[in-house]
Short mmCIF file of C-alpha atoms in Angstrom, two decimals:
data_model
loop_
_atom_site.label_atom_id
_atom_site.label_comp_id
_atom_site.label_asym_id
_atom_site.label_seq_id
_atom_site.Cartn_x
_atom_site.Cartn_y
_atom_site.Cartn_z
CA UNK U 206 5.22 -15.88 -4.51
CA UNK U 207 8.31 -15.56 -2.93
CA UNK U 208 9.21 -13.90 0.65
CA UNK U 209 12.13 -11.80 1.29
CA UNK U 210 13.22 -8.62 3.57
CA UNK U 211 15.48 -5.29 3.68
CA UNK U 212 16.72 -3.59 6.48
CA UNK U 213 15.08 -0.05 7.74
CA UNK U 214 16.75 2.31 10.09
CA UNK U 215 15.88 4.89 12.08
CA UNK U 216 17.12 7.01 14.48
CA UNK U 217 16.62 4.87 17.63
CA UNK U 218 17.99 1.24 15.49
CA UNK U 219 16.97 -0.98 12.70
CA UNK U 220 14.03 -2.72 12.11
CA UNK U 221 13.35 -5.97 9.47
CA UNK U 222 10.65 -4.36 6.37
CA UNK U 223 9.45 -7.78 4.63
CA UNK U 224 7.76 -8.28 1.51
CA UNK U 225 5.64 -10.39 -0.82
CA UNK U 226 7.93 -10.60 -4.63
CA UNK U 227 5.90 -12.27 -7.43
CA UNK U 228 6.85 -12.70 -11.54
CA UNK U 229 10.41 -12.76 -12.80
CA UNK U 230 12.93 -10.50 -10.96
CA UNK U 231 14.78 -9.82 -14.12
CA UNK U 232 11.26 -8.05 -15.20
CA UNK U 233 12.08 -4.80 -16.03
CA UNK U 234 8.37 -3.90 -15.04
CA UNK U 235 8.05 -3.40 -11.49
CA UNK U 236 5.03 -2.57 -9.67
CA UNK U 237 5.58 -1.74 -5.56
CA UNK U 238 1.98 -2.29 -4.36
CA UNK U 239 1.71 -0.46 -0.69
CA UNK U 240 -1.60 -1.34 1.68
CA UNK U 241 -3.63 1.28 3.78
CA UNK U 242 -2.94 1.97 7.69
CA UNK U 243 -3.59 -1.15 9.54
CA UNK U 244 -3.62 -3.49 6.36
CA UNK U 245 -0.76 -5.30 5.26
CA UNK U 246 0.76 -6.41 1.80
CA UNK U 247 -1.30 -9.73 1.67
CA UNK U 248 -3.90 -7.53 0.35
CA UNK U 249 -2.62 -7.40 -2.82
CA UNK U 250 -2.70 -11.30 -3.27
CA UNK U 251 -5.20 -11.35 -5.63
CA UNK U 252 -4.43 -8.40 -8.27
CA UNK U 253 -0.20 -9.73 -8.11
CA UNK U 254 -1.44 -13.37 -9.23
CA UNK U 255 -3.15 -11.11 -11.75
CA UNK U 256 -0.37 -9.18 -12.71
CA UNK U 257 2.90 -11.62 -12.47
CA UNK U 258 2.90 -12.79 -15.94
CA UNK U 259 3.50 -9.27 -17.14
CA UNK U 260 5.37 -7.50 -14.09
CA UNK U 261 7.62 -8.12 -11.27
CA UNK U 262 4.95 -6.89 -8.31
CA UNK U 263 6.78 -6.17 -4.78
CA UNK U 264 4.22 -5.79 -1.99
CA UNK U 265 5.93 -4.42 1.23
CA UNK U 266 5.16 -4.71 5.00
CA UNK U 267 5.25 -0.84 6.22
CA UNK U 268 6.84 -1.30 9.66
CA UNK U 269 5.07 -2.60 12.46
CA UNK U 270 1.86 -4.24 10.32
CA UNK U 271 2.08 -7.79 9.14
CA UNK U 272 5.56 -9.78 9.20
CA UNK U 273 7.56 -6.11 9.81
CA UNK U 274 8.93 -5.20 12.98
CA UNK U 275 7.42 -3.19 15.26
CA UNK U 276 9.20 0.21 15.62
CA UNK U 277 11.18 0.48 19.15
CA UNK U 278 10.04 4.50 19.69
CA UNK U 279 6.56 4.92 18.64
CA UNK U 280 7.24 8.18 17.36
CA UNK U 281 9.28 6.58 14.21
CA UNK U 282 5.63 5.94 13.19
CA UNK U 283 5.82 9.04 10.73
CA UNK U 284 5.42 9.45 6.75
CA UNK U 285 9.09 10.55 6.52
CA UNK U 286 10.09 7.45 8.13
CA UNK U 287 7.62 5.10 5.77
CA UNK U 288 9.12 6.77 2.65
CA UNK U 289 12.76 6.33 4.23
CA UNK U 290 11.61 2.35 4.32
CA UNK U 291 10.51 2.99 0.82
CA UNK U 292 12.87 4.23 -0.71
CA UNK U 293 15.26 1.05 0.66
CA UNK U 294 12.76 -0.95 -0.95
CA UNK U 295 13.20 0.91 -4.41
CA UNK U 296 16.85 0.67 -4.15
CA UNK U 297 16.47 -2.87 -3.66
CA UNK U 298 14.21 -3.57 -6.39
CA UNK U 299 15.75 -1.32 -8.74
CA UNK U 300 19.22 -3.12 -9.12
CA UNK U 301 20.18 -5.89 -11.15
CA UNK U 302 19.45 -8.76 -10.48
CA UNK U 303 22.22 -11.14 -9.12
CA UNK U 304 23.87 -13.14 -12.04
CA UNK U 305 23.28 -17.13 -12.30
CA UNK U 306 24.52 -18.16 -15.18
CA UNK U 307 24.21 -17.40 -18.60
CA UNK U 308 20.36 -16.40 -18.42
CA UNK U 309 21.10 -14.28 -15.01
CA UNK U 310 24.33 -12.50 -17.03
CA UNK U 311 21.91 -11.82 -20.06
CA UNK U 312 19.90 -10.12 -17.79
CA UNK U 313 21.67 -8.20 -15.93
CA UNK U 314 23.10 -7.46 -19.18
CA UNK U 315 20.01 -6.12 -20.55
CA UNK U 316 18.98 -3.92 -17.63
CA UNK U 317 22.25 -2.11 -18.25
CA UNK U 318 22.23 -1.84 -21.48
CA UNK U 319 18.63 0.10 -21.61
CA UNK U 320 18.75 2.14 -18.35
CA UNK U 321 17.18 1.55 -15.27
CA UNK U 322 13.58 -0.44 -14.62
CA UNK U 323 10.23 0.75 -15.12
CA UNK U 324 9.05 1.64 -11.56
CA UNK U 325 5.18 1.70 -11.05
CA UNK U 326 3.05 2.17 -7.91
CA UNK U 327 0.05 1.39 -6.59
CA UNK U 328 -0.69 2.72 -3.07
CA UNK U 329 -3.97 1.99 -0.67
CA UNK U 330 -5.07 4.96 0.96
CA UNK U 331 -1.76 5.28 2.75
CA UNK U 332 0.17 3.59 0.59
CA UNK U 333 -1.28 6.32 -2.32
CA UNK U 334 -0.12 8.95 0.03
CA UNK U 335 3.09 7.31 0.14
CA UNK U 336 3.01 7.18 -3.62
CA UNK U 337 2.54 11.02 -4.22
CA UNK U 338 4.78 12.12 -1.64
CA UNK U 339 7.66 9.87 -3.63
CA UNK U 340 6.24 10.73 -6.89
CA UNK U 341 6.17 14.55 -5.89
CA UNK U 342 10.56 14.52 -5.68
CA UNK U 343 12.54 15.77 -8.01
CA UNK U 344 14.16 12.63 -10.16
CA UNK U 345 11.62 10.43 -8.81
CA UNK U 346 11.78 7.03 -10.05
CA UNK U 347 8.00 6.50 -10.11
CA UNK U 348 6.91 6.42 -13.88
CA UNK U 349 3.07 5.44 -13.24
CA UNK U 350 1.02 6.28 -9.94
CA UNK U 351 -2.19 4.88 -9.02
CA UNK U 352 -3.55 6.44 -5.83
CA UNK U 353 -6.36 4.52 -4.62
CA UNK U 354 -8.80 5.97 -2.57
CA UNK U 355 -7.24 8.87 -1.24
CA UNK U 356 -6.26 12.56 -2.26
CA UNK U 357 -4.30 15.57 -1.41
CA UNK U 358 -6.99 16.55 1.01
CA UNK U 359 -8.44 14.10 3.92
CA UNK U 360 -10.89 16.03 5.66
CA UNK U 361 -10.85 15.64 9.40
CA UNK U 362 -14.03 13.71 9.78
CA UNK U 363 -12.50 10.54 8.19
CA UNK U 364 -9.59 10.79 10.25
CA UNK U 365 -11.68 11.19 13.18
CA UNK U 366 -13.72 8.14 12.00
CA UNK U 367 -10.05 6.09 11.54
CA UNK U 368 -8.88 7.47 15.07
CA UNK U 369 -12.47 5.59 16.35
CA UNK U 370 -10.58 2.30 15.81
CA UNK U 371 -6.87 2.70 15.21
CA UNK U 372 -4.72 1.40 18.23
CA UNK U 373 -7.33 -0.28 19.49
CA UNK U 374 -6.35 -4.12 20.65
CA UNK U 375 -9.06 -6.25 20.28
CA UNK U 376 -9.21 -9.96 21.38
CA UNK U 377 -11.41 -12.72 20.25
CA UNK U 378 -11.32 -16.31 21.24
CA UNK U 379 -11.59 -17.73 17.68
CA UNK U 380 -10.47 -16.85 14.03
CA UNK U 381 -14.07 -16.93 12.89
CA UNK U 382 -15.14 -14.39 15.75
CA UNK U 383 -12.17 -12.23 14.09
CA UNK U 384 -13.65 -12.81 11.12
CA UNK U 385 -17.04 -11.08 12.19
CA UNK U 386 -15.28 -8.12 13.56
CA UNK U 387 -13.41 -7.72 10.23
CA UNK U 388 -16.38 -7.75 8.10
CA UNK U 389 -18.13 -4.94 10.54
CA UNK U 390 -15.69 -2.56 10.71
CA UNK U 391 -14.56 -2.76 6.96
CA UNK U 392 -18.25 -3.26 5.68
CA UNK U 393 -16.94 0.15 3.29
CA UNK U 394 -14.75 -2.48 1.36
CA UNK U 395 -17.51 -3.36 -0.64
CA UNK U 396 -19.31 -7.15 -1.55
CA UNK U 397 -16.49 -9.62 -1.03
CA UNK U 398 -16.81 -12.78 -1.53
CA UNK U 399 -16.74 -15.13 1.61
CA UNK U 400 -13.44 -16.50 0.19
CA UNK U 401 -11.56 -13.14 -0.21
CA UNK U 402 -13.09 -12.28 3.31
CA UNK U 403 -11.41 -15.16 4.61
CA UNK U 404 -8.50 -14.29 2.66
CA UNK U 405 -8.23 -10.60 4.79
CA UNK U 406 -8.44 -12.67 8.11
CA UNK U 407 -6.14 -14.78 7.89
CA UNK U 408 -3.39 -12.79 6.30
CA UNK U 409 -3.89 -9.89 9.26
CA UNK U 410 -4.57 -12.25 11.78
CA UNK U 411 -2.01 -12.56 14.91
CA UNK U 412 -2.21 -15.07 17.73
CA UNK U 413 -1.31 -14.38 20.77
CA UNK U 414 0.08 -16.41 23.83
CA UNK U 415 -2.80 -17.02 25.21
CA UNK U 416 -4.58 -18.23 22.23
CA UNK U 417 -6.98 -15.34 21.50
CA UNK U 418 -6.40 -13.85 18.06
CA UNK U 419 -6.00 -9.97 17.12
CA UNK U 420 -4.65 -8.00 14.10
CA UNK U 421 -1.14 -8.55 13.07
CA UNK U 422 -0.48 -4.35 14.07
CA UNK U 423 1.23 -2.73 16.48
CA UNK U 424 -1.47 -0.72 18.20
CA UNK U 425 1.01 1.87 19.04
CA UNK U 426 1.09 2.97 15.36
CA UNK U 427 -1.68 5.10 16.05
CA UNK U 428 0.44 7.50 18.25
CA UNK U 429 0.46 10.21 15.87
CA UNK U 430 -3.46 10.30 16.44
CA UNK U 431 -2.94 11.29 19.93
CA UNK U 432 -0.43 14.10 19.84
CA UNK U 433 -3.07 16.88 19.40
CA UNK U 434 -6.55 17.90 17.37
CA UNK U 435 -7.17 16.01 14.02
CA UNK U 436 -7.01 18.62 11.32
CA UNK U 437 -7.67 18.18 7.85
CA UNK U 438 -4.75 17.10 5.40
CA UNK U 439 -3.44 19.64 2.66
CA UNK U 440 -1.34 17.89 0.45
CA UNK U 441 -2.21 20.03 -2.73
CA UNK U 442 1.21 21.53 -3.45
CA UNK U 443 3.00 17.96 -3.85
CA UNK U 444 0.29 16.96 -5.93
CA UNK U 445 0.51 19.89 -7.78
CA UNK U 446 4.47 18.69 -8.29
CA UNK U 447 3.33 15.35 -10.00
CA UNK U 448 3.90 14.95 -13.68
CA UNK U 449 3.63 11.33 -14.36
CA UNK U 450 0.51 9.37 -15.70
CA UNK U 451 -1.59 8.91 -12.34
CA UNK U 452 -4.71 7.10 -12.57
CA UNK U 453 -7.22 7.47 -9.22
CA UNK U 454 -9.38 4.88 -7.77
CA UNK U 455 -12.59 5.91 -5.47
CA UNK U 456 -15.32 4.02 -3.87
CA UNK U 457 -18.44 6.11 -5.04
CA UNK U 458 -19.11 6.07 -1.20
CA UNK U 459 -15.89 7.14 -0.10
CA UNK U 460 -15.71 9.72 3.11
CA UNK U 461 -11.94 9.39 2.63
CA UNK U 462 -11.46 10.56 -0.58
CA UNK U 463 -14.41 12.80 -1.66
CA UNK U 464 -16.11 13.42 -5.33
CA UNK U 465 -14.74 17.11 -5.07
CA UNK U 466 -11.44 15.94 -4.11
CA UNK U 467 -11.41 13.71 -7.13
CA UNK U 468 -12.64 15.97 -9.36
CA UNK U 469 -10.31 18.84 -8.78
CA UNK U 470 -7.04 15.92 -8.63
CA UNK U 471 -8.02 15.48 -12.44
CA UNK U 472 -7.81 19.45 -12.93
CA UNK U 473 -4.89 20.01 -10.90
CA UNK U 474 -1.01 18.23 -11.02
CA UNK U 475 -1.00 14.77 -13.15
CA UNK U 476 -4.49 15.51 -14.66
CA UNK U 477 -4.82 12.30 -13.71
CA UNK U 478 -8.34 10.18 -14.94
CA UNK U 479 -10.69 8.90 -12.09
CA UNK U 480 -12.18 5.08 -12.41
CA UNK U 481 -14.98 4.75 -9.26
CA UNK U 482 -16.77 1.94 -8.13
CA UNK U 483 -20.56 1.85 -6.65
CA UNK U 484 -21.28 -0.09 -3.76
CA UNK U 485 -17.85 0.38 -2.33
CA UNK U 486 -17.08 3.16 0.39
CA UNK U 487 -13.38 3.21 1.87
CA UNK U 488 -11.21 1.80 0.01
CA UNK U 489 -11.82 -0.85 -3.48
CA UNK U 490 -9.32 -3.47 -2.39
CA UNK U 491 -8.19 -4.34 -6.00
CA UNK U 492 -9.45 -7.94 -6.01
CA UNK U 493 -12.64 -8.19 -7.70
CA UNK U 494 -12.24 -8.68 -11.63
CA UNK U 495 -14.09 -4.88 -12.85
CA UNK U 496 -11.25 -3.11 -10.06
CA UNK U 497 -8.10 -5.96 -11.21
CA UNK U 498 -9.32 -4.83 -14.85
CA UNK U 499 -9.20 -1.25 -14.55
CA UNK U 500 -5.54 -1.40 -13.03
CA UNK U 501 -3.88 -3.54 -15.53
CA UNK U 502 -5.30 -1.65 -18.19
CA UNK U 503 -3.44 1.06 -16.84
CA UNK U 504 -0.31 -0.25 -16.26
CA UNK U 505 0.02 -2.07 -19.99
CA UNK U 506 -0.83 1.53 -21.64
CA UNK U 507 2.24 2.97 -23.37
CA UNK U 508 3.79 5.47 -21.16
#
C-alpha cells in the first residue's frame, strides 16, 4: 500500500485529497474505490489486498474525512464539489505513469499505444452516488460501476435517520470505548469479525489534544443537513443516462437503499444485476469473503 495526495480547489482555496494506491501503477486496470459519508478510504483495506494482484485500486479521502483536509467554508461540502475532487483524482490516475527506466518507458509505452486505462468504480453509499453522477456524463471515463447500497432514490426517512448522528462530536476517553460506540451505531454493517471491527476504529479514529478520541471527520460536513427540510432524493434521470455494466450491492435490510429501489434500478438505465446480502442492513462493507467474491467476479468479467 502506498500513500500519496492531489490537490482540490474550490472557490474559497485549496485543500490536500489523500489516498490509499495498491498493485502496479502501470496496471492498466484501475479501480477508484470511494467510502460512504463519515467513512473514509481505509475501508476498503480488505477487498484492495484482495484485488491488487489483478488491478491498480485507488481509494480516496473525500475532503474533510480521514487524512483530507477539512474544507475552509462549510458550504464546499457539496456533491459538485466531491466530483470536482474526483475528477482530479481520475486525471491523476489516468496518465502514464512516470518513466524509470526501461520497464517504466515500456509502460508508458504500452498505455499509449492501446488508448487510455480501464477505469472502474466502486462507490459506498456516497461514494455510489458519486459513481452515477460521474458515470451519468457524457464521455465518462467510468467503464464498470458498482453502486453499493444506494440508488437513485433515498427516501427521507434514512436521511433523517443519518441526520440523527452526522455532525455530531463525540468524545471518549479510550480507543476501546470508541470502539463500543462504533459497533452501536453501525450494528447495520452486518457480523464483523472482532478483527475487522478493530480494523474500522482505528482507521477513523482521531485523537485529540486532550487525549480523548473521536472520528477522524469534520463535524461540519453535515451542514447541508441543516439548511432546510430533508426531502427525498430523485436521482432517476442520471441513472436513466447510465450505459455501462453496473452491478448493485444491498444489505437485504437496507432502509437506505430499498428492495423497490433495487428492483426498478435493474429495469431502468444500466439494467444493472442486484447481488444482496442477509443479515446486513446499511451498507455490506466489502470485506467478508461471499461480498469480496461477488465484486471481483464482476470486475474480471469481459466488458
Amino acid at each position: 500500500m502506498r500513500t500519496d495526495h492531489l490537490l482540490g480547489l474550490t472557490a474559497h482555496g485549496f485543500h490536500k485529497i489523500f489516498f490509499t494506491d495498491w498493485g502496479d501503477p502501470a496496471n492498466e486496470r484501475v479501480v477508484i474505490c470511494v467510502h460512504g459519508l463519515t467513512r473514509n478510504c481505509r475501508d476498503f483495506d480488505f477487498l484492495a489486498q484482495a484485488l491488487e494482484s489483478e488491478f491498480r485500486v485507488v481509494c480516496p479521502d473525500v475532503a474533510g474525512r480521514g487524512r483530507s483536509n477539512w474544507l475552509y467554508n462549510k458550504d464546499d461540502y457539496s456533491y459538485p464539489q466531491y466530483m470536482a475532487d474526483m475528477n482530479a483524482l481520475i486525471a491523476r490516475v489516468s496518465a502514464a505513469p512516470a518513466a524509470a527506466g526501461w520497464i517504466g518507458k515500456l509502460a508508458d509505452s504500452l498505455i499509449r499505444q492501446h488508448g487510455e486505462r480501464s477505469l472502474y468504480w466502486v462507490g459506498t453509499s456516497m461514494g455510489g452516488m458519486l459513481g452515477m453522477l460521474l458515470a451519468s456524463r457524457p464521455n465518462t471515463p467510468i467503464r464498470k460501476l458498482i453502486v453499493n447500497d444506494v440508488g437513485p432514490l433515498i427516501p427521507k426517512a434514512s436521511l433523517e435517520r443519518i441526520g440523527t448522528y452526522v455532525g455530531k462530536d463525540p468524545r471518549f476517553k479510550s480507543l476501546a470505548e470508541l470502539e463500543t460506540y462504533i459497533r452501536t451505531v453501525s450494528a447495520p454493517f452486518g457480523p464483523l469479525t472482532d478483527a475487522q471491527w478493530h480494523h474500522l476504529t482505528v482507521t477513523g479514529a482521531r485523537q485529540h489534544i486532550d487525549g480523548s478520541w473521536g472520528m477522524c471527520y469534520d463535524p461540519d460536513l453535515a451542514a447541508p443537513f441543516r439548511k432546510g427540510p430533508v426531502q427525498d432524493v430523485n436521482l432517476w434521470t442520471y441513472w436513466d443516462t447510465i450505459t455501462c455494466p453496473t452491478l448493485i450491492l444491498r444489505g437485504a435490510d437496507s432502509d437506505l437503499l430499498l428492495r423497490a429501489t433495487a428492483d426498478e434500478m435493474q429495469t431502468r438505465g444500466p439494467r444493472a444485476r442486484l447481488v444482496e446480502f442477509s443479515g446486513i442492513g446499511h451498507a455490506p462493507m466489502l470485506m467478508a469473503d461471499d461480498q469480496i467474491a461477488v465484486v471481483k467476479e464482476f470486475l474480471l468479467a469481459p466488458e
